Coordinates of C-alpha atoms in Angstrom, one line a residue:
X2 CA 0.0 0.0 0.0
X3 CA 1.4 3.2 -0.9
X4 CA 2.5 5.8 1.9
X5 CA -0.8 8.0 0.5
X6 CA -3.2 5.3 0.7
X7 CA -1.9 4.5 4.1
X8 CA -2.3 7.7 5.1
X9 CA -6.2 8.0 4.2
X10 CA -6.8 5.0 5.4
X11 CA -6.1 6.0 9.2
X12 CA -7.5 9.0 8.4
X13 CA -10.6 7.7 7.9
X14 CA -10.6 5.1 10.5
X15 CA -9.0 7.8 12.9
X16 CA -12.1 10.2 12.3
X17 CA -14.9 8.0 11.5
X18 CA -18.1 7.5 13.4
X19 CA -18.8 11.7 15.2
X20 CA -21.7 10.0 17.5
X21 CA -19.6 7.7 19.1
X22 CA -16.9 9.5 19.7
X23 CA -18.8 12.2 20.8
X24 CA -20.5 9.9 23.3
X25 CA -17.5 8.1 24.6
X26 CA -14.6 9.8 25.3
X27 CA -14.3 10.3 29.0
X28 CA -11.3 11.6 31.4
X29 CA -9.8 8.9 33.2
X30 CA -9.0 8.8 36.7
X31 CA -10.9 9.8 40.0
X32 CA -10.4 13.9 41.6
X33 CA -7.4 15.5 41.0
X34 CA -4.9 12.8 39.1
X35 CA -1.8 12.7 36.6
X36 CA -2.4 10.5 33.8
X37 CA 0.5 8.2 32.2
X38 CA 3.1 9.8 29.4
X39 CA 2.4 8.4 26.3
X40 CA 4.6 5.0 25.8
X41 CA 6.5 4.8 22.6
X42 CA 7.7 2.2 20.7
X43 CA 11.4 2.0 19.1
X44 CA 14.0 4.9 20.4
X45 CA 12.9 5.8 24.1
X46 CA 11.3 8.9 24.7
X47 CA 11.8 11.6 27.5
X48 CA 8.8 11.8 29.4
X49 CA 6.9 14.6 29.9
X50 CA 5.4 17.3 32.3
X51 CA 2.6 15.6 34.3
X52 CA -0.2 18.0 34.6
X53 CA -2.8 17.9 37.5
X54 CA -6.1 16.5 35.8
X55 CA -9.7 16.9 37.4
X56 CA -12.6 15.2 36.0
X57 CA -15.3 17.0 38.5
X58 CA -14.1 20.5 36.7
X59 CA -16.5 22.6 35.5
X60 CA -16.9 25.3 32.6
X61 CA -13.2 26.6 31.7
X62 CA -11.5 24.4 34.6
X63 CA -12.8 21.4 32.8
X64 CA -11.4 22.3 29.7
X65 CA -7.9 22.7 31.6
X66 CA -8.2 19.5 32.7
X67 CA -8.8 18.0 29.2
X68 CA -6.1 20.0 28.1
X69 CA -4.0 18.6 30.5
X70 CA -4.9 15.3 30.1
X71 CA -4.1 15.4 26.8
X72 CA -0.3 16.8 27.3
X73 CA 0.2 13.8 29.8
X74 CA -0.3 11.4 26.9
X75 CA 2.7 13.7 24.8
X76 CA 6.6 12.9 25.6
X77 CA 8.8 15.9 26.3
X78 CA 9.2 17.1 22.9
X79 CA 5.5 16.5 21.5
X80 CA 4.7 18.6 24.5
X81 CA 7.4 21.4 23.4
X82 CA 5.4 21.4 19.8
X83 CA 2.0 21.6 21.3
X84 CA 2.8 24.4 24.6
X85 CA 4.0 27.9 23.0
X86 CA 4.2 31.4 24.0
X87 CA 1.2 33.3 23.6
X88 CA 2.3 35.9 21.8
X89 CA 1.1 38.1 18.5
X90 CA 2.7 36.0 15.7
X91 CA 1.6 32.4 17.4
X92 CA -1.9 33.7 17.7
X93 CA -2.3 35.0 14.5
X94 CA -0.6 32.1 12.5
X95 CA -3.8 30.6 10.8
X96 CA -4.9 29.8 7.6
X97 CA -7.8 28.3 5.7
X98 CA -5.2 27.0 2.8
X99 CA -3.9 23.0 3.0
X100 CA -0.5 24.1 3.7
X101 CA 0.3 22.3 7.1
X102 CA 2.7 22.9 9.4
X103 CA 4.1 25.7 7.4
X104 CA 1.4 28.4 8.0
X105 CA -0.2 27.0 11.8
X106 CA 1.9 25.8 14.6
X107 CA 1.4 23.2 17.1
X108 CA 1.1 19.5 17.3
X109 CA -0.1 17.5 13.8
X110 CA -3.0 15.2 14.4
X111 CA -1.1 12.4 11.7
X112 CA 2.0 11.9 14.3
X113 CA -0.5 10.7 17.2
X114 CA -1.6 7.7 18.6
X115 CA -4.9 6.8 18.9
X116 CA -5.1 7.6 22.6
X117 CA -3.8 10.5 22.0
X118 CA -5.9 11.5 19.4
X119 CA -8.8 10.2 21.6
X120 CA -7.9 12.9 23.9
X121 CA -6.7 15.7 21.8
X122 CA -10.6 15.5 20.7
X123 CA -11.7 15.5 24.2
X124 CA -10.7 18.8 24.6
X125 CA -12.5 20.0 21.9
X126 CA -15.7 18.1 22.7
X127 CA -15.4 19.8 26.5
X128 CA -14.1 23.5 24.5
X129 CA -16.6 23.6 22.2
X130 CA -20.6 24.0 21.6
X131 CA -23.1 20.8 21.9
X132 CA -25.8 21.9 19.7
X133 CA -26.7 19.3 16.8
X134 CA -24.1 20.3 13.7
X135 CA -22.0 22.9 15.8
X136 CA -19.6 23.1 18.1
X137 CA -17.7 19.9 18.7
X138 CA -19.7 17.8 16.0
X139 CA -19.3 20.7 13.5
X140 CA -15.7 20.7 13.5
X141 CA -15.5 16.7 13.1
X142 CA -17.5 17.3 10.1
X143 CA -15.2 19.7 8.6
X144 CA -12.1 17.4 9.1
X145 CA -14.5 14.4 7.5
X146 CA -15.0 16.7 4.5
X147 CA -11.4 17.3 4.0
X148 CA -11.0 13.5 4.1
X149 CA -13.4 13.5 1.0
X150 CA -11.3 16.0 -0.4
X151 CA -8.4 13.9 0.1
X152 CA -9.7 10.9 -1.6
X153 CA -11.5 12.3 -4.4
X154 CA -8.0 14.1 -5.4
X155 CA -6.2 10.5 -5.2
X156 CA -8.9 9.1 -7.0
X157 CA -7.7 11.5 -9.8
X158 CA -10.7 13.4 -9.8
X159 CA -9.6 17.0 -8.7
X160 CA -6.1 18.3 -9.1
X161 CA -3.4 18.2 -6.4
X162 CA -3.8 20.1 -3.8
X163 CA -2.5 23.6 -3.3
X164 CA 0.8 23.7 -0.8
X165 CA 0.4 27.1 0.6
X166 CA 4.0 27.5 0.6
X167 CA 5.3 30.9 2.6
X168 CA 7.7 31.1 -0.7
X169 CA 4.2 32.7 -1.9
X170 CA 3.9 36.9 -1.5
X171 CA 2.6 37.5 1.4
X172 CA 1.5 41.0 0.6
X173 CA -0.4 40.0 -2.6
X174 CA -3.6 40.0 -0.7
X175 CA -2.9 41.9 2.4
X176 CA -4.7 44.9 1.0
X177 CA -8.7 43.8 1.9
X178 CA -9.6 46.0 -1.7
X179 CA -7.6 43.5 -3.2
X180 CA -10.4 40.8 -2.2
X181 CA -13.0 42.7 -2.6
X182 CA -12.6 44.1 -5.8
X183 CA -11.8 40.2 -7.8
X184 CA -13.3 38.8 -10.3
X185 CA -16.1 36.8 -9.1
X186 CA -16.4 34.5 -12.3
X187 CA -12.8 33.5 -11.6
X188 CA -12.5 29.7 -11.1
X189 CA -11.5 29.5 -7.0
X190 CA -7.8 28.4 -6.6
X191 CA -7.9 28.7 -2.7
X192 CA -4.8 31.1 -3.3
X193 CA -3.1 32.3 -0.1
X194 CA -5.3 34.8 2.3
X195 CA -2.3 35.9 5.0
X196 CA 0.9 36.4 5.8
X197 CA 3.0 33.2 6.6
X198 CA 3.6 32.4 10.6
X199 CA 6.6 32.7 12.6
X200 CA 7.9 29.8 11.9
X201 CA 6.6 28.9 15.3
X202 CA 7.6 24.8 15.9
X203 CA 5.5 22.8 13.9
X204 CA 4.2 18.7 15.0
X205 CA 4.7 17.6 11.2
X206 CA 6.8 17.9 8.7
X207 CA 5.6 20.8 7.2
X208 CA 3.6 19.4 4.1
X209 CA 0.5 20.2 3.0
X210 CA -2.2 18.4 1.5
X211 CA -6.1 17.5 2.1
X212 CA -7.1 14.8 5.4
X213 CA -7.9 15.2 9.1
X214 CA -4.5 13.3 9.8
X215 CA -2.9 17.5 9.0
X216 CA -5.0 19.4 11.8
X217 CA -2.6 20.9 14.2
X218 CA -3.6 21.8 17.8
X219 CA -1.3 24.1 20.0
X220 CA -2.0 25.9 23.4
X221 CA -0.3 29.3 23.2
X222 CA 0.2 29.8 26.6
X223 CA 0.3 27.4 29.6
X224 CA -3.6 26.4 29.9
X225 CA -4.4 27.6 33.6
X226 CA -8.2 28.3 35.3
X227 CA -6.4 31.6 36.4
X228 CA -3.8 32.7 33.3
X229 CA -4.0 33.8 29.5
X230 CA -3.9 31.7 27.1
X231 CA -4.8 30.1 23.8
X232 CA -6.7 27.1 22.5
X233 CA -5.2 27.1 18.5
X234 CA -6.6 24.2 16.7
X235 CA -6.6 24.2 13.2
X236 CA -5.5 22.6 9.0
X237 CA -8.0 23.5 6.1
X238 CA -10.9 25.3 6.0
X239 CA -10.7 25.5 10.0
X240 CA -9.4 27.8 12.3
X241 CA -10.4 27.8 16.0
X242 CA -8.7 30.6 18.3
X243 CA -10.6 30.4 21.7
X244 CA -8.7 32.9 24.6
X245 CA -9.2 32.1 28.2
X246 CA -8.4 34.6 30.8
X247 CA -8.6 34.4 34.7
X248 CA -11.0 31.6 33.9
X249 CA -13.3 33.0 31.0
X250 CA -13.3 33.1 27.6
X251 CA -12.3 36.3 26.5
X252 CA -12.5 36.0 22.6
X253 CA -13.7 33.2 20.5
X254 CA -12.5 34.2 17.4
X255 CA -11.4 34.8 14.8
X256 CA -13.1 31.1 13.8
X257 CA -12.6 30.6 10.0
X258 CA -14.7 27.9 8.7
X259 CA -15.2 26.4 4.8
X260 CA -15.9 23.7 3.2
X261 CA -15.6 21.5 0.3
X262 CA -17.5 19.6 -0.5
X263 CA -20.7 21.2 0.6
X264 CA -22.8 18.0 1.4
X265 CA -21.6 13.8 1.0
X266 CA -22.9 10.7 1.6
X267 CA -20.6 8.8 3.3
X268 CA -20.4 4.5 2.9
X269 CA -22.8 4.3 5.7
X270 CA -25.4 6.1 4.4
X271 CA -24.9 9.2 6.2
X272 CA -25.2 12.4 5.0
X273 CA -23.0 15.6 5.8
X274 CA -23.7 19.1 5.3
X275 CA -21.5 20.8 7.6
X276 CA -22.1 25.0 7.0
X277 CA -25.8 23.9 6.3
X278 CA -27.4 25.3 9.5
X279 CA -24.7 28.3 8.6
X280 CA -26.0 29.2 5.4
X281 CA -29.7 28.5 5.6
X282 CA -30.0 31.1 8.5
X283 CA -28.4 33.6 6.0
X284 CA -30.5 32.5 3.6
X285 CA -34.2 33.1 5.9
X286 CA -32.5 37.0 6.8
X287 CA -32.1 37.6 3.2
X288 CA -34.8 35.7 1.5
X289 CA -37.4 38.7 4.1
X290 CA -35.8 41.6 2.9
X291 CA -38.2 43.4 0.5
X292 CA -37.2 44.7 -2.7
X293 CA -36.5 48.0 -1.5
X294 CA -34.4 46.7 1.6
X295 CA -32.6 44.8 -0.7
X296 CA -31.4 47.5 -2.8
X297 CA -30.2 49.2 0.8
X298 CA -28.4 46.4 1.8
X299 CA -26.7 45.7 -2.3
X300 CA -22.9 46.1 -2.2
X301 CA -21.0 47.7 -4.8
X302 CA -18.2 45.0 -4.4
X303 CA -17.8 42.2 -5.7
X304 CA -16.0 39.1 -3.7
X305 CA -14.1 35.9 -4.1
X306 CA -13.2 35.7 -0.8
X307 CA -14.4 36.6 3.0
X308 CA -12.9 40.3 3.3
X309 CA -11.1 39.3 7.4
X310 CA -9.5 36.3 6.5
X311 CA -6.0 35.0 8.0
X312 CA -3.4 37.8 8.1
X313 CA -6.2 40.5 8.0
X314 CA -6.5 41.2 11.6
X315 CA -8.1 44.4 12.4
X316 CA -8.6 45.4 9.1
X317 CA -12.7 45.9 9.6
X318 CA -13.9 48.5 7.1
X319 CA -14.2 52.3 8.4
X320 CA -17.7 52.6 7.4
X321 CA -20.5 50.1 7.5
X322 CA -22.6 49.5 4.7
X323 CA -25.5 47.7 4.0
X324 CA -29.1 48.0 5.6
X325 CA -29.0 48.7 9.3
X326 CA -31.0 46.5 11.7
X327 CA -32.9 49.3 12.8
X328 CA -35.0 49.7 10.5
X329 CA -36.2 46.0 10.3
X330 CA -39.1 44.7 11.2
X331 CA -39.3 42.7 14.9
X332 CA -39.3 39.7 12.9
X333 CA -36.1 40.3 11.1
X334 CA -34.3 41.3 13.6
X335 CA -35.0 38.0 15.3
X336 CA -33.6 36.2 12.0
X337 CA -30.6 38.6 12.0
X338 CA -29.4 36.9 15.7
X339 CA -30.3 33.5 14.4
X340 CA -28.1 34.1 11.8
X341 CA -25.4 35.1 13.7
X342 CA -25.9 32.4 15.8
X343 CA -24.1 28.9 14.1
X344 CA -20.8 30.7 14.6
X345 CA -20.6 31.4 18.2
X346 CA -22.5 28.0 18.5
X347 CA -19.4 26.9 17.9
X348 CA -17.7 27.7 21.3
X349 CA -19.0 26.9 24.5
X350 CA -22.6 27.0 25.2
X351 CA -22.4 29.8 28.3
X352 CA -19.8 31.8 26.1
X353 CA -22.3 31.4 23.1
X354 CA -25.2 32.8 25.3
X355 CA -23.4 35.8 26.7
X356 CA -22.0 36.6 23.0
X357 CA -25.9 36.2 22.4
X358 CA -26.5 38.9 24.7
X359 CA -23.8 41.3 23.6
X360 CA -25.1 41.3 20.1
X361 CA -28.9 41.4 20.9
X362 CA -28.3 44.8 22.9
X363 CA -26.2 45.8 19.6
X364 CA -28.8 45.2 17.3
X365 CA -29.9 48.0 16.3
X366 CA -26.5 49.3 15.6
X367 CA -26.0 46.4 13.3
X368 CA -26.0 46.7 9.3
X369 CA -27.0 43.6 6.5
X370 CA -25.7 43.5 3.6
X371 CA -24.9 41.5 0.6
X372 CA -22.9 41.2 -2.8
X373 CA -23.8 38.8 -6.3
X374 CA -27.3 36.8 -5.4
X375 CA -28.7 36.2 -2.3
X376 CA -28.8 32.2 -3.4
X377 CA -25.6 31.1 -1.7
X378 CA -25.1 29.2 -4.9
X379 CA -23.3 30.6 -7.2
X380 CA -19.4 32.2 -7.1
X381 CA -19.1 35.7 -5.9
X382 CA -22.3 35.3 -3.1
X383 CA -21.9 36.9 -0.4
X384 CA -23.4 38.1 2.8
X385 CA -22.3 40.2 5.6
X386 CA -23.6 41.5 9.6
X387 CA -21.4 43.8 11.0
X388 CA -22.0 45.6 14.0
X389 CA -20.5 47.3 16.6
X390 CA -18.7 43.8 18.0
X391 CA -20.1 41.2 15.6
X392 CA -18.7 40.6 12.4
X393 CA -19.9 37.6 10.1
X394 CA -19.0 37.0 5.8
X395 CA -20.0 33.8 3.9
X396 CA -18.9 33.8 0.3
X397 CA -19.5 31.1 -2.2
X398 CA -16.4 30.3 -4.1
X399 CA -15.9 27.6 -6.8
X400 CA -14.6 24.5 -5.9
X401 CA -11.0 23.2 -6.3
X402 CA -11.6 19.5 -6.6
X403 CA -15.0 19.1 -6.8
X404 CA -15.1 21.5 -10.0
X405 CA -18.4 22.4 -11.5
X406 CA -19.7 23.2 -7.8
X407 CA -19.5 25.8 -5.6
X408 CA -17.6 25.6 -1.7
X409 CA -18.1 28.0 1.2
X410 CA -15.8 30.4 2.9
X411 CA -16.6 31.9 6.1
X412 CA -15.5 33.9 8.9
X413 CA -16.7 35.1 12.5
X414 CA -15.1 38.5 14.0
X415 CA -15.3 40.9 16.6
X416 CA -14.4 44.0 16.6
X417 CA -13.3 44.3 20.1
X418 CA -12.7 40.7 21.5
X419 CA -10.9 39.0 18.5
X420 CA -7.6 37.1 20.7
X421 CA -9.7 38.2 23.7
X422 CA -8.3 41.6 23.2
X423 CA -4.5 40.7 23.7
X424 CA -3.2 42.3 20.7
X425 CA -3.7 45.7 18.6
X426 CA -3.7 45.6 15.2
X427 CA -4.4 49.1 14.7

C-alpha cells in the first residue's frame, strides 16, 4: 500500500463514526490525578510534564483538565510542539489553505496515537458548543469533508492540492480592496489569504495536503483556570482561536470555517452538510428583505473571498454598509441573531449565550448586507452582519476538486474581542 493510501486510510478510521466519539470519550481517573506519558515504541522517549487532571471541573476548569490530560499522553518534545508562548505572531498564525505545518503551529494530528488522538478530541468536545451540527460535531465534520477531499484528489478526480507555501507573497492580498474588488467569475484556486507564521515549531513535517490526519492543535500559553492563554486548533478550512483569561473566555475568534464539498454521503449512508445550519440562517434573513431593503443592503463589491481572512487582523472597514438593523421589522431582527448564531455556537454554550446577549443589545446598531445573489449558490455570493462587535462573511467560491460546484468560505469577528483583546492591530 502506498505511503498516501496508508495515510487515508487512518485518516478515515481515525475520524470516522462523530456519534460515538462524541459519546465516549471520558477523562480517566478519579479527583485530581496525573495520567500516564504516552509509551512509545522503538528509540525511548523523554517523558513529559505531568499536569494535575480533574474530572469534577466545571466550565473553563474542565477544559484545563482535558487540556492537561491530553499533554500527559505527549513525551517531552510533542509537548514542546504543542505548549507555545502566547504571543502576537503564534496567535495570528492561521490559515484556511492545505499548507500544514508551514502556516499554523502546534502538534499535527497524523503523528499521534490513537489515545492521543482520543484525547486531543476531548478537549475540543469539553471547549466547544453541543448543539446538533455545531460546536464539537461541527468541526469533526469539517475534518470528514477534508477526508473526501483527500480521496477524491487520489482518485484522480480533482487536481493536487494547493501547498500554501510561505515562498508565496505574502502581501499579494494583504490589502482587503484587493479581495473585494476580484473577479467573481474567476475559477476558485484557494490562493493564499495571510501572511505566513513565525515559523513557530510545527508537529509535522511541514507538508501540506487534504485529510484530518494534517489538523494541528497548539495551546499558546500554559492552559491555567487563572492565566492567559490560547486554545489554537486548526489545517484547512478550519481555524479555532478560543482565549481564556482568569477563567473566561475572553475572545472566541477569529473562527474561520469552509468547506468543500458542501454535502456527501458517506459508505454508511450518512449524509454531511457541515455549514448547512450556517448558510440556511443567512439564507431566511435575506430571503425577508423586501425589494427596496434589498437595494439598501446591495454592495457595490464584488467578492471571491471573505474580506477578514488569516493575516487581515483588524482590518474591519471604516464605514459600515448595508441595511442597518434598525429599520427592520421585529421579525427580522429576530432572524438577523439566528443568523449570527451557528458561529458562536461553535464555542461553548455559556460563552455562546453571553456573546448572544452582547449582540442582541447591539442590534440596532447592526447593518446587513450582501454582494452577487442572495442564493448562496453561485461564485461571488456573499453576505455580511457587521456591528459594533459582531462581524460575520459567507462567500461562495468555486470549488478546487469538486469543480463544477460551488464551496463556502466563512469567517466570524469581533471588533473588540478577537484574541480576547490581547493584541492591537491598529
Amino acid at each position: 500500500m502506498s505511503k498516501e493510501r496508508t495515510r487515508q486510510a487512518r485518516s478515515r478510521r481515525t475520524w470516522r463514526g462523530i456519534a460515538g466519539v462524541a459519546a465516549g470519550v471520558v477523562l480517566v481517573g478519579g479527583g485530581f490525578v496525573a495520567a500516564n506519558a504516552a509509551t512509545t515504541t522503538g528509540d525511548a522517549k523523554k517523558a513529559g510534564v505531568h499536569y494535575p487532571v480533574n474530572k469534577k471541573a466545571g466550565g473553563v476548569a474542565a477544559v484545563v483538565s482535558a487540556a492537561n490530560a491530553f499533554l500527559n499522553t505527549l513525551d517531552a518534545d510533542q509537548q514542546a510542539a504543542t505548549v507555545l508562548d502566547f504571543s502576537q505572531a503564534n496567535a495570528t498564525s492561521w490559515s484556511n489553505l492545505p499548507c500544514g505545518s508551514s502556516c499554523r503551529p502546534g502538534i499535527q494530528t497524523g503523528s499521534l496515537s490513537d489515545a492521543q488522538l482520543t484525547a486531543l478530541k476531548n478537549v475540543l468536545k469539553v471547549a466547544l458548543g453541543t448543539g446538533k451540527d455545531t460546536g464539537y460535531e461541527h468541526v469533526l465534520q469539517t475534518l470528514l469533508a477534508d477526508d473526501q477531499l483527500a480521496s477524491a484528489e487520489s482518485s484522480g478526480s480533482g487536481p493536487s492540492a494547493p501547498s500554501g507555501s510561505t515562498s508565496a507573497d505574502p502581501s499579494a492580498s494583504a490589502d482587503p480592496s484587493a479581495t473585494a474588488s476580484a473577479d467573481p467569475s474567476a475559477t476558485a484556486t484557494d490562493a493564499p489569504t495571510g501572511a505566513p507564521p513565525s515559523g513557530a515549531p510545527g508537529g509535522g513535517a511541514g507538508g501540506g495536503g487534504y485529510g484530518s490526519d494534517i489538523y494541528f492543535m497548539a495551546f499558546l500559553g500554559t492552559p491555567s483556570a487563572d492565566g492567559t492563554w490560547q486554545l489554537h486548533f486548526g489545517g484547512h478550512h478550519l481555524a479555532v482561536n478560543i482565549t481564556y483569561k482568569d477563567g473566561k473566555v475572553s475572545g472566541a475568534s477569529p473562527f474561520f470555517t469552509g468547506v468543500e464539498p458542501t454535502s456527501w454521503t458517506a459508505e454508511d449512508g450518512t449524509t454531511y452538510e457541515p455549514l448547512a445550519n450556517f448558510r440556511d440562517g443567512l439564507l431566511k434573513l435575506t430571503s425577508s428583505l423586501s425589494t427596496e431593503q434589498l437595494a439598501k443592503a446591495k454592495l457595490s463589491q464584488s467578492f471571491s473571498d471573505v474580506l477578514l481572512g488569516p493575516g487581515e487582523d483588524g482590518q474591519f472597514p471604516a464605514t459600515k454598509e448595508g441595511i442597518k438593523a434598525s429599520s427592520l421589522s421585529p421579525k427580522q431582527k429576530k432572524l438577523v441573531l439566528e443568523a449570527i448564531h451557528p458561529w458562536i455556537a461553535d464555542v461553548d454554550d455559556a460563552t455562546a449565550k453571553q456573546l448572544t446577549k452582547t449582540y442582541a443589545r447591539e442590534l440596532d446598531e447592526t447593518f446587513v448586507a450582501y454582494s452577487g445573489g442572495t442564493g448562496l449558490d453561485t461564485q461571488g455570493d456573499y453576505v455580511r452582519i457587521d456591528g459594533p462587535s459582531v462581524w460575520v462573511e459567507f462567500v461562495c467560491q468555486n470549488g478546487f476538486v469538486y469543480q463544477g460546484k460551488v464551496h463556502y468560505h466563512t469567517v466570524y469577528r469581533d471588533h473588540t474581542r478577537d484574541y480576547g483583546s490581547e493584541f492591537s492591530f491598529s
